Short mmCIF file of C-alpha atoms and ligand atoms in Angstrom, two decimals:
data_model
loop_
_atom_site.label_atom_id
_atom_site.label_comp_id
_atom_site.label_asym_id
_atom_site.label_seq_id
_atom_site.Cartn_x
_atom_site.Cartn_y
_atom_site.Cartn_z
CA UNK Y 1 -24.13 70.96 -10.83
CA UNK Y 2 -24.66 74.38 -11.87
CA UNK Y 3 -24.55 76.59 -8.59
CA UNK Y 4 -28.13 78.75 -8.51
CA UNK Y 5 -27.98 82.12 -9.70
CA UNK Y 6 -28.30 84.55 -6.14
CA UNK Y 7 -28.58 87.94 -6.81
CA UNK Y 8 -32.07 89.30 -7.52
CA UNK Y 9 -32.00 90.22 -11.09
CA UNK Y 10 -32.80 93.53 -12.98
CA UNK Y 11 -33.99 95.75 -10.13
CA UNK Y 12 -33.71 98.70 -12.02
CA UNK Y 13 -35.66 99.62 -14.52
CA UNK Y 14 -35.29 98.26 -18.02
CA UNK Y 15 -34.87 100.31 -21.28
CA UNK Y 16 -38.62 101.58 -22.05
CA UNK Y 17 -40.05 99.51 -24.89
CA UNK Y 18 -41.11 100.32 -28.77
CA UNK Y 19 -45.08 100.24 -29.34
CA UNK Y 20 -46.03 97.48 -31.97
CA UNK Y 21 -47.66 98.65 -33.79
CA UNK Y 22 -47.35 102.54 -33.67
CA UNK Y 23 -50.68 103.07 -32.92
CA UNK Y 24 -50.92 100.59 -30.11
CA UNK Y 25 -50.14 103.59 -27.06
CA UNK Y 26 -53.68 104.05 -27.05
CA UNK Y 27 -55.95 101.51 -25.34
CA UNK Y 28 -58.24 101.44 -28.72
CA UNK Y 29 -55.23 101.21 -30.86
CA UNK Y 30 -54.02 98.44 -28.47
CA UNK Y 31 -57.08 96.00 -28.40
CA UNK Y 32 -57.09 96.87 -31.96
CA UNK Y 33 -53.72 95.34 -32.32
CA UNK Y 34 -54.31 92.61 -29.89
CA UNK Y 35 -57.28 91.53 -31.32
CA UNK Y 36 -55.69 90.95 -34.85
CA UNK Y 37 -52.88 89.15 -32.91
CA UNK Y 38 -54.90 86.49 -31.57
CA UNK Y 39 -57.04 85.61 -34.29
CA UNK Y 40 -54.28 85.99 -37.21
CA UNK Y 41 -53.97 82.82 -39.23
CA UNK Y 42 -50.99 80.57 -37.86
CA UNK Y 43 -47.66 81.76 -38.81
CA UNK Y 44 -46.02 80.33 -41.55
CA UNK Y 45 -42.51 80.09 -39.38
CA UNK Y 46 -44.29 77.99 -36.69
CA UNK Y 47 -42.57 74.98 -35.94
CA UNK Y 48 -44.75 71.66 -35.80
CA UNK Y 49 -45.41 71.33 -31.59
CA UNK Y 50 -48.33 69.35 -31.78
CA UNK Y 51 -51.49 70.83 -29.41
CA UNK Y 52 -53.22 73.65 -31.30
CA UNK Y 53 -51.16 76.31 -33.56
CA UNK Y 54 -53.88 78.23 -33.59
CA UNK Y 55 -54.45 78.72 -29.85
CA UNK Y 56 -52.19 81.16 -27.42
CA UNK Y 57 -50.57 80.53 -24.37
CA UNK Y 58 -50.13 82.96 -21.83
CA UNK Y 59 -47.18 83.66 -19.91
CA UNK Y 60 -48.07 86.09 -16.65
CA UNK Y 61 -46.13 87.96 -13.39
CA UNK Y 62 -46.97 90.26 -11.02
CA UNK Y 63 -48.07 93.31 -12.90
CA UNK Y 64 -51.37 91.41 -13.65
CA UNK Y 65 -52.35 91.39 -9.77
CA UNK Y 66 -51.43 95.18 -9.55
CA UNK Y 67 -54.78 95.59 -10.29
CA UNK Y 68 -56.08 93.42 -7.19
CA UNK Y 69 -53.69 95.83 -4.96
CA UNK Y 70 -50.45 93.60 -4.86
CA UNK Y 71 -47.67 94.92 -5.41
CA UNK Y 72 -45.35 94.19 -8.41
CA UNK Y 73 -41.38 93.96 -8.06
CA UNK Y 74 -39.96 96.35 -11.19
CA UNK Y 75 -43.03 98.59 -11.55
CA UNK Y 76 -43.23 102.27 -10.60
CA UNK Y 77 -44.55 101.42 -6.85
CA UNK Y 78 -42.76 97.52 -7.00
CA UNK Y 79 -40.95 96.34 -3.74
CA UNK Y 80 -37.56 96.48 -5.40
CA UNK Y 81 -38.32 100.12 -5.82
CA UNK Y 82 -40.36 101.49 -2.53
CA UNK Y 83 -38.07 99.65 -0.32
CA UNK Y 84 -34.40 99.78 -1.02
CA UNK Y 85 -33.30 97.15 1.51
CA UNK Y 86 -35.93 94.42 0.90
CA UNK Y 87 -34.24 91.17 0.41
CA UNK Y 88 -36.31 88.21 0.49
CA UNK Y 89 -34.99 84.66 2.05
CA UNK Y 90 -33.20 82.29 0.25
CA UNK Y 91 -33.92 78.81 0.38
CA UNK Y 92 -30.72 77.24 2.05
CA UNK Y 93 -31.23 80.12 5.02
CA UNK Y 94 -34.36 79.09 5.30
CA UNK Y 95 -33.62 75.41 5.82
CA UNK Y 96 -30.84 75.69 7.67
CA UNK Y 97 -31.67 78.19 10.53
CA UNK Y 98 -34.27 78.61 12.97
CA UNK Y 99 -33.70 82.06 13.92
CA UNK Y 100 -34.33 82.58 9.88
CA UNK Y 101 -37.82 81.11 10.08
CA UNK Y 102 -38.86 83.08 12.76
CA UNK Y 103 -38.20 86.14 11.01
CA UNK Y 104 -39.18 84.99 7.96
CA UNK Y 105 -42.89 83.20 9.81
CA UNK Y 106 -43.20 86.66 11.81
CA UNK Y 107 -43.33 88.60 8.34
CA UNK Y 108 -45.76 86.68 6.20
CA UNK Y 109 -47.91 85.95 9.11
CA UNK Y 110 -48.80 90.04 8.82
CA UNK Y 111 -48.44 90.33 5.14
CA UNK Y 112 -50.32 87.00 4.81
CA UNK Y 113 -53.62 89.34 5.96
CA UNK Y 114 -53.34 91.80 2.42
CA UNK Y 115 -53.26 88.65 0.23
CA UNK Y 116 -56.19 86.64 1.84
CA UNK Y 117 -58.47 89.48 1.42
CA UNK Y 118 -57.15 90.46 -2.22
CA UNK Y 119 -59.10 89.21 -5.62
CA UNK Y 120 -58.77 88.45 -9.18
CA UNK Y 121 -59.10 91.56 -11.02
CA UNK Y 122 -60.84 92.21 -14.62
CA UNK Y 123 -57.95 91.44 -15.85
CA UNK Y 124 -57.96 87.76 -14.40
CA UNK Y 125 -61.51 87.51 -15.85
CA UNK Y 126 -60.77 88.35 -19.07
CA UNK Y 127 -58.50 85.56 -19.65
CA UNK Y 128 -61.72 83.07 -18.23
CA UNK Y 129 -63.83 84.75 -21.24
CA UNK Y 130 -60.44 84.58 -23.86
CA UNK Y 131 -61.01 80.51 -22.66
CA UNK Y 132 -64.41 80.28 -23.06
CA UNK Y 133 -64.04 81.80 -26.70
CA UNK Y 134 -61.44 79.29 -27.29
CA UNK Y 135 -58.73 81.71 -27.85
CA UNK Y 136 -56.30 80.28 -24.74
CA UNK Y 137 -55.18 77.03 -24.38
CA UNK Y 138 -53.12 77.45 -21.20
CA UNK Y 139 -51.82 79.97 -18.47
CA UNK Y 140 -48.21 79.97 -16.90
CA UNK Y 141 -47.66 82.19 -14.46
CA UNK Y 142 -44.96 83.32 -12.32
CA UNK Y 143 -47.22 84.46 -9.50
CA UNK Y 144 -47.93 82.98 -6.58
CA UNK Y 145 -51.45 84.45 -5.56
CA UNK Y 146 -53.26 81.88 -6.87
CA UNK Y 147 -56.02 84.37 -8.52
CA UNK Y 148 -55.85 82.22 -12.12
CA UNK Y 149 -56.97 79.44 -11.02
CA UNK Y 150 -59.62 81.02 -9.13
CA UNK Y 151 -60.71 83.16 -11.84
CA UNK Y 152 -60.55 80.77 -14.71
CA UNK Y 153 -60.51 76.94 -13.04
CA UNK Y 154 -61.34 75.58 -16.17
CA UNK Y 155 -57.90 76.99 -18.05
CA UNK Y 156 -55.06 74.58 -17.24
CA UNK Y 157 -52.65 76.82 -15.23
CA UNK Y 158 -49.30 76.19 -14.62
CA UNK Y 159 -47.95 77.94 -10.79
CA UNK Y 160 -44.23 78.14 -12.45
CA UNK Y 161 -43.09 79.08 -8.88
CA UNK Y 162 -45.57 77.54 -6.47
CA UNK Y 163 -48.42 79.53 -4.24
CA UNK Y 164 -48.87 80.90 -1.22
CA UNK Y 165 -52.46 79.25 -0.61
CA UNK Y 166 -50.62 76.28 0.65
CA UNK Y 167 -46.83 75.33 2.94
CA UNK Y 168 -45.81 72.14 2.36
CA UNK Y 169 -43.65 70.12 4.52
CA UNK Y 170 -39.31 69.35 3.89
CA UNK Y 171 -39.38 65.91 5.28
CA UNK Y 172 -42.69 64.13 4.03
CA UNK Y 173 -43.58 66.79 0.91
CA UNK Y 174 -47.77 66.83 2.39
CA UNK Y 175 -49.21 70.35 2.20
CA UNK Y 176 -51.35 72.48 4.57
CA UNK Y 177 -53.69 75.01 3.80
CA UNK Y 178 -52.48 78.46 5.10
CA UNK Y 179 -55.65 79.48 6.60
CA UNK Y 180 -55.16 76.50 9.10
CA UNK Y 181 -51.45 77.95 9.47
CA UNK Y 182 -52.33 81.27 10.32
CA UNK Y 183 -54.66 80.67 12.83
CA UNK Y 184 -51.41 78.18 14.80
CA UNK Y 185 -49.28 81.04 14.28
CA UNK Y 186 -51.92 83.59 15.66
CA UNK Y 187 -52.43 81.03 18.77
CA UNK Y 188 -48.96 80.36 19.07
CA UNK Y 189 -48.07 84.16 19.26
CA UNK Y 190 -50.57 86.34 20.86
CA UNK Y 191 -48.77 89.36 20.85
CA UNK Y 192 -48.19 89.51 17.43
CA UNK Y 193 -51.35 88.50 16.90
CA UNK Y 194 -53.00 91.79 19.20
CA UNK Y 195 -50.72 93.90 16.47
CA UNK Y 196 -51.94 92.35 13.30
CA UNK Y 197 -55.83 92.89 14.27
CA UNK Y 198 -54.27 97.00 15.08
CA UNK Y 199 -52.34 96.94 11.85
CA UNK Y 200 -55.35 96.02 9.69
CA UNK Y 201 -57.22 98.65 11.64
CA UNK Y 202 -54.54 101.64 11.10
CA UNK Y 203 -54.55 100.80 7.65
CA UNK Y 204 -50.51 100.53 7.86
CA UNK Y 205 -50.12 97.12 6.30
CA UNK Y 206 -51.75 98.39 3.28
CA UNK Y 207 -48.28 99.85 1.93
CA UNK Y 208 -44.97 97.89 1.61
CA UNK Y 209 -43.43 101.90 1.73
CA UNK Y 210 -41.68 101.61 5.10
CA UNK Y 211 -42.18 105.21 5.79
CA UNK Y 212 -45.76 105.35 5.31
CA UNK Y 213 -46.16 102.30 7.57
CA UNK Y 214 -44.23 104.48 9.80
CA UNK Y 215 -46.62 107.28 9.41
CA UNK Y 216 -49.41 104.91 10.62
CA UNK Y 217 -47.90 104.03 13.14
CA UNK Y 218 -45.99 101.20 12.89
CA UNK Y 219 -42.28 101.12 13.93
CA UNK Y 220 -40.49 99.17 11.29
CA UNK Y 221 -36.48 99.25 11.43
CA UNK Y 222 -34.51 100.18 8.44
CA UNK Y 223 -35.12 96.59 7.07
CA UNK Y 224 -38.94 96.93 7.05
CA UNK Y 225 -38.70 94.78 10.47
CA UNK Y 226 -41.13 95.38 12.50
CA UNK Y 227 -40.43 96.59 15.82
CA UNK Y 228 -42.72 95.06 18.16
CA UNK Y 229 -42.03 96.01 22.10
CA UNK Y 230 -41.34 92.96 24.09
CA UNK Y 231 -41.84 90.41 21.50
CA UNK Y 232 -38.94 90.32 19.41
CA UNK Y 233 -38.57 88.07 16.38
CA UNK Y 234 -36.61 85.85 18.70
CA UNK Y 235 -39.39 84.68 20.30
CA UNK Y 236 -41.58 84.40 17.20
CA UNK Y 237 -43.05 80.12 17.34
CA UNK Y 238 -44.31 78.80 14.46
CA UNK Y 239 -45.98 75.14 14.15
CA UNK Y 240 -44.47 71.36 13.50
CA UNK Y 241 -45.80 69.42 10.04
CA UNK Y 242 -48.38 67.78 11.80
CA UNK Y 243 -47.95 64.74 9.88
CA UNK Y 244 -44.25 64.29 10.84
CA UNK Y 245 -45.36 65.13 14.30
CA UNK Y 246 -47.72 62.10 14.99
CA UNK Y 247 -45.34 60.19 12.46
CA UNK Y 248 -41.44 60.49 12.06
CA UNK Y 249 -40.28 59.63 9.19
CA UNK Y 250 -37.07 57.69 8.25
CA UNK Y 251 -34.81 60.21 6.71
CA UNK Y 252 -33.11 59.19 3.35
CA UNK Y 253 -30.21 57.82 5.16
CA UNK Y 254 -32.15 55.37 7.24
CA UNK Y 255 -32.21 57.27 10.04
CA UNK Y 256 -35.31 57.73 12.46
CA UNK Y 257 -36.19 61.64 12.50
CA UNK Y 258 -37.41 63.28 15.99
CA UNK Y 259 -39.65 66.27 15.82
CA UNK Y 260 -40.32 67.88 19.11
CA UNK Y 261 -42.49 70.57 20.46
CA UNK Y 262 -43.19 72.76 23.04
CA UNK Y 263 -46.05 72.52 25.34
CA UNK Y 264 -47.80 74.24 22.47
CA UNK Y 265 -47.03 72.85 19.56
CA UNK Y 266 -44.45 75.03 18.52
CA UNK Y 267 -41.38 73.48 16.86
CA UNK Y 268 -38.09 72.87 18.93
CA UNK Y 269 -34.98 73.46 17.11
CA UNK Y 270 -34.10 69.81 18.63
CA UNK Y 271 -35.83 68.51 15.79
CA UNK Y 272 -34.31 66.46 12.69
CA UNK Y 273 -38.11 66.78 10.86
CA UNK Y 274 -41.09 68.03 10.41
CA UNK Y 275 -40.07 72.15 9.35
CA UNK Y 276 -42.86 73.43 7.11
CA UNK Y 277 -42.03 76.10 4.10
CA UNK Y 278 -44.26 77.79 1.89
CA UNK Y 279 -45.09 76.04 -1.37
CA UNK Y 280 -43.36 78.51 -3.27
CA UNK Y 281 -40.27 78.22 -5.05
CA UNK Y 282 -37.74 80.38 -2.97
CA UNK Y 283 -34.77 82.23 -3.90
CA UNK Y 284 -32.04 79.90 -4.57
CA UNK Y 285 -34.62 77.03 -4.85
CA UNK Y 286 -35.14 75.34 -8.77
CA UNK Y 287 -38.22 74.59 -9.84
CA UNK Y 288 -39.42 70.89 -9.65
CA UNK Y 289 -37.92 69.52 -13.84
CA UNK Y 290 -41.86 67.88 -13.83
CA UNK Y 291 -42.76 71.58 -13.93
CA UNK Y 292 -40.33 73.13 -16.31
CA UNK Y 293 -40.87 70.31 -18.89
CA UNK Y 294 -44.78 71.10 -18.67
CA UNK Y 295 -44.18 74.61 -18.79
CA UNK Y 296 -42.31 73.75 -21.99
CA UNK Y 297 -44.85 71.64 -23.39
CA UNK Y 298 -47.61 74.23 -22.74
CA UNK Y 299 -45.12 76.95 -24.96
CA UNK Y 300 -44.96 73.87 -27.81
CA UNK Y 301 -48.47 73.33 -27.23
CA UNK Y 302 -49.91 76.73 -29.15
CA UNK Y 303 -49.10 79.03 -31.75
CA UNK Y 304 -48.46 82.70 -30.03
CA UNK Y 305 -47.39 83.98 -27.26
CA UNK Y 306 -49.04 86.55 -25.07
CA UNK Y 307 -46.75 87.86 -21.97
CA UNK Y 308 -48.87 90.03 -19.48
CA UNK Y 309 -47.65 91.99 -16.59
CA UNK Y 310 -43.79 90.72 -16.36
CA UNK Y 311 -40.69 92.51 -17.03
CA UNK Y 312 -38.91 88.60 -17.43
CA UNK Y 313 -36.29 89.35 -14.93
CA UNK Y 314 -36.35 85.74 -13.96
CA UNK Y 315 -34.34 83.62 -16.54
CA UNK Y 316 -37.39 80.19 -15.84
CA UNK Y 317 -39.91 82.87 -17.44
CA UNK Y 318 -37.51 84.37 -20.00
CA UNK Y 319 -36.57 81.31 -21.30
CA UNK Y 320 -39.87 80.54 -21.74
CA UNK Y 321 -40.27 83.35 -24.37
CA UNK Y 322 -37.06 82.46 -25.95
CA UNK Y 323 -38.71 79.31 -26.64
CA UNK Y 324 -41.68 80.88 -28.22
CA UNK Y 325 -39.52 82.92 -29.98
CA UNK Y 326 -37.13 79.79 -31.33
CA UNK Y 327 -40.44 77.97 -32.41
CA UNK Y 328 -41.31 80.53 -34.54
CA UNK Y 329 -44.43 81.64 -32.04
CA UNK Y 330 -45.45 85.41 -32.53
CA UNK Y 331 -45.38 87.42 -29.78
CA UNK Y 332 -47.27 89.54 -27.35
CA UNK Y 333 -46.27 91.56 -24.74
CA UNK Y 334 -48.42 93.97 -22.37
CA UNK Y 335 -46.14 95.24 -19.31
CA UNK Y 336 -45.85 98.68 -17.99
CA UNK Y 337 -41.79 99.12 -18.48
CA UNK Y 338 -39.36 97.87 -20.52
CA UNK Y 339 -38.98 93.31 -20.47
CA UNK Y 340 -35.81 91.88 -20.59
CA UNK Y 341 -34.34 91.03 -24.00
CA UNK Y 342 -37.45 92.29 -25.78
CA UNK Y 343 -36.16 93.94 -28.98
CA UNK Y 344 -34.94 90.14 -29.92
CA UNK Y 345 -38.87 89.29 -29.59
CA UNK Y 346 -39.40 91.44 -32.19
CA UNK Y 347 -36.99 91.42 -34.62
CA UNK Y 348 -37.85 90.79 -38.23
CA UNK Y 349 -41.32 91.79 -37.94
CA UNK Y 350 -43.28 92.15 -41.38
CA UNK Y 351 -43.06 95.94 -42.52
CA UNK Y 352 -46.90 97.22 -42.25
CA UNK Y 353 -48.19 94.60 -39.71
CA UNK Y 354 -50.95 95.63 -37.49
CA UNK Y 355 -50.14 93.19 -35.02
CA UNK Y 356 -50.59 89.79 -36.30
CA UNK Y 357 -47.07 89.41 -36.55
CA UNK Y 358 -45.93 90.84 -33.06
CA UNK Y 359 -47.50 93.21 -30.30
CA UNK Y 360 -45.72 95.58 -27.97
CA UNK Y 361 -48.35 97.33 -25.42
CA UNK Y 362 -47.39 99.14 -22.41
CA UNK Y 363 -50.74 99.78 -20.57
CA UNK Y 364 -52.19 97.83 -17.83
CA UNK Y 365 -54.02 94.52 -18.16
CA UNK Y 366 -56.99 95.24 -16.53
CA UNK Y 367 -57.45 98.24 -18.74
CA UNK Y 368 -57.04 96.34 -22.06
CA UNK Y 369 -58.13 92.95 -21.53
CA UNK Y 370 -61.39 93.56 -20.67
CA UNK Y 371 -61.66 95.70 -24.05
CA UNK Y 372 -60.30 93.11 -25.76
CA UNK Y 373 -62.95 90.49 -25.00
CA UNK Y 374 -65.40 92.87 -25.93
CA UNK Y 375 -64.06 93.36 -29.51
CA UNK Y 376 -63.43 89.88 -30.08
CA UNK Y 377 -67.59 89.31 -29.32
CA UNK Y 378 -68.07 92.35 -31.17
CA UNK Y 379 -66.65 90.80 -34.46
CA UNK Y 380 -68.13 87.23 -34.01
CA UNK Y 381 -66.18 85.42 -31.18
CA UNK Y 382 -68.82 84.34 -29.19
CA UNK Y 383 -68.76 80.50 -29.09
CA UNK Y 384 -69.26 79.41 -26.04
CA UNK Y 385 -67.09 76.03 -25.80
CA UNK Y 386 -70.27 73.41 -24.47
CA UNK Y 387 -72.55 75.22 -26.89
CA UNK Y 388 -72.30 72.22 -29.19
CA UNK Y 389 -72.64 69.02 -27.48
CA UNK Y 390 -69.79 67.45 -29.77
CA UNK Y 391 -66.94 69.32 -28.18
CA UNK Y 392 -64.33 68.19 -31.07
CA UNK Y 393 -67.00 69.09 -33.77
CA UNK Y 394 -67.55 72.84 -31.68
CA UNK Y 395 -63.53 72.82 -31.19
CA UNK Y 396 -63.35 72.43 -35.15
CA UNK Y 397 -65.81 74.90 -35.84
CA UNK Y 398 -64.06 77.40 -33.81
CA UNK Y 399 -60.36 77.12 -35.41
CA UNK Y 400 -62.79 77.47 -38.90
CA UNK Y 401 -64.23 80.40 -37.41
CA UNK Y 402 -60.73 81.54 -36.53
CA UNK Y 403 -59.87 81.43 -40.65
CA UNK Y 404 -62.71 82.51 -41.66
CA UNK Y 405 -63.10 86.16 -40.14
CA UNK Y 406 -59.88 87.05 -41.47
CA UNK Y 407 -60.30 85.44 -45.23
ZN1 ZN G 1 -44.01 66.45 7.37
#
């Protein structure tokens, strides 16, 4: 078995990218170009994948929930930049030690506060109108904020490493919804819970920048621990799978699990079951093959490529666009910052194309997207899929519609 790659790649910044076309460093120039990209006839390199050639897939990360105040990893004001030391867990840590958890529980219990109040952006949106033109067949994203499928439910969306909405359990695999969560943690840790509601109010969870946390306020250790007088992390509780609780399983080697608690519900550490996780893929944790091979079938599935707001530092979403790029699939790329590998995206690239060939954009999604859809109405894409009752006939009519604006 191939041992999982450990250290967090590309931190630093990448080489700065070439604009595709030239006159693309403008946000007219760049809607410009990404509107000819995603109504240009099929390419004539596209391999046969099935699905539609002449739809796009999208490929997303982080930088597209900038806009919605998260923070990205590689960008100007990313984690991997504001705070040196950040390291997140890995997977077999988390597993295998309590003391971990705790640490890792007491963290996302106050950071958990920033994402439940965040929103899709205009960015997010834009894709739901791109679908409702028929121009995107399917989403896969990298991030874990669930805001796709919130924006644009009827889009199928692939969560290529999991989401935060949700933990699920170790033993028996059954989710919980993290609202529920919070509120055991909050119950189960009072303290913690008093500095959260004065956190919020200080405004010092607001920035990941351990220094201006500091400057509101809020002792954080080197580590961006937070230093919390008489509750240490130590004493952090978290809660039991309720499931496993009421129910221990029989572990895989026909044993009968125990999962104990204290008088509060709090998981003992003399438990064999029952340890919850989020439903996120961790680092050092693959993603579920059922996922990678749809993930694959959603690249074979359409005839372009369009990567927003993700350097590709993880090989799952680089490969990805390798595939694309093997198939024959143009490709689209709008990222602040340079993406990993990119030149070999767009290599061999039709002298004098204007971007139905290849586009290279570094401005911020929620800037051009919402541009974008406007063009694309502007110059006649304004079926509405459910406008005809015959969806095949309307989905028909709209790949003619595709050919004929640009006859
Ligand atoms: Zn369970």
């Amino acid at each position: 078995m191939q041992k999982p790659l450990m250290r967090i790649p590309y931190t630093g910044p990448l080489p700065p990218p070439n604009i595709l076309p030239r006159n693309a460093n403008t946000i007219t120039g760049a809607i410009a170009a990404l509107s000819r990209f995603l109504t240009a006839p099929t390419s004539r390199s596209l391999q046969h994948g099935g699905g539609d050639p002449q739809s796009t897939v999208i490929l997303s990360g982080a930088g597209i929930s900038v806009a919605s105040g998260l923070a990205d990893y590689r960008g100007a004001n990313g984690t991997y930049r504001v705070n040196r030391n950040y390291r997140p867990i890995y997977y077999h840590e988390f597993l295998a030690n309590h003391e971990a958890r705790k640490r890792y529980w007491a963290r996302s219990f106050l950071g958990w506060s920033n994402l439940h109040k965040a929103k899709p952006n205009a960015g997010h949106y834009a894709i739901k109108s791109l679908g409702d033109m028929g121009i995107i067949r399917s989403v896969i994203t990298q991030n874990v904020d669930s805001f796709h499928s919130i924006a644009h439910p009827d889009i199928p969306t692939l969560e290529l490493h999991g989401y935060l909405r949700a933990l699920t359990c170790v033993t028996c695999h059954n989710d919980l919804p993290r609202e529920a969560f919070q509120e055991s943690l909050a119950r189960l840790n009072p303290a913690w819970a008093a500095f959260l509601a004065e956190a919020i109010a200080s405004g010092a969870l607001d920035t990941e920048n351990p220094e201006e946390r500091r400057a509101k306020g809020m002792k954080t250790n080197p580590d961006g621990d937070v230093d919390l007088p008489g509750a240490p992390y130590s004493t952090f509780r978290y809660p039991a799978c309720p499931h496993c609780l009421a129910n221990p399983p029989i572990s895989g080697d026909d044993t009968q699990t125990k999962v104990e608690v204290d008088e509060e519900g709090a998981w003992k550490s003399s438990s064999t079951a029952g340890i919850l996780k989020p439903a996120v893929v961790m680092f050092g944790e693959s993603i579920a093959s059922r996922m990678k091979d749809s993930a694959e079938e959603a690249i074979d599935g359409s005839g372009r490529l369009l990567v927003l707001g993700t350097s590709l530092a993880t090989y799952s979403a680089w490969r990805l666009a390798r595939r694309a790029r093997e198939r024959g699939m143009p490709i689209g790329i709008l990222n602040l910052g340079g993406v990993r590998g990119e030149e070999a995206f767009f290599q061999d690239l039709p002298m004098g194309q204007h971007g139905e060939a290849g586009v290279r954009v570094e401005l911020r999604t929620d800037k051009v997207l919402p541009g974008l859809v406007d063009q694309l109405k502007r110059i006649g894409f304004s079926h509405q899929k459910g406008d005809n009752s015959n969806q095949a006939e309307d989905d028909r009519t709209n790949s003619r519609a595709f050919k004929d604006m640009l006859s």
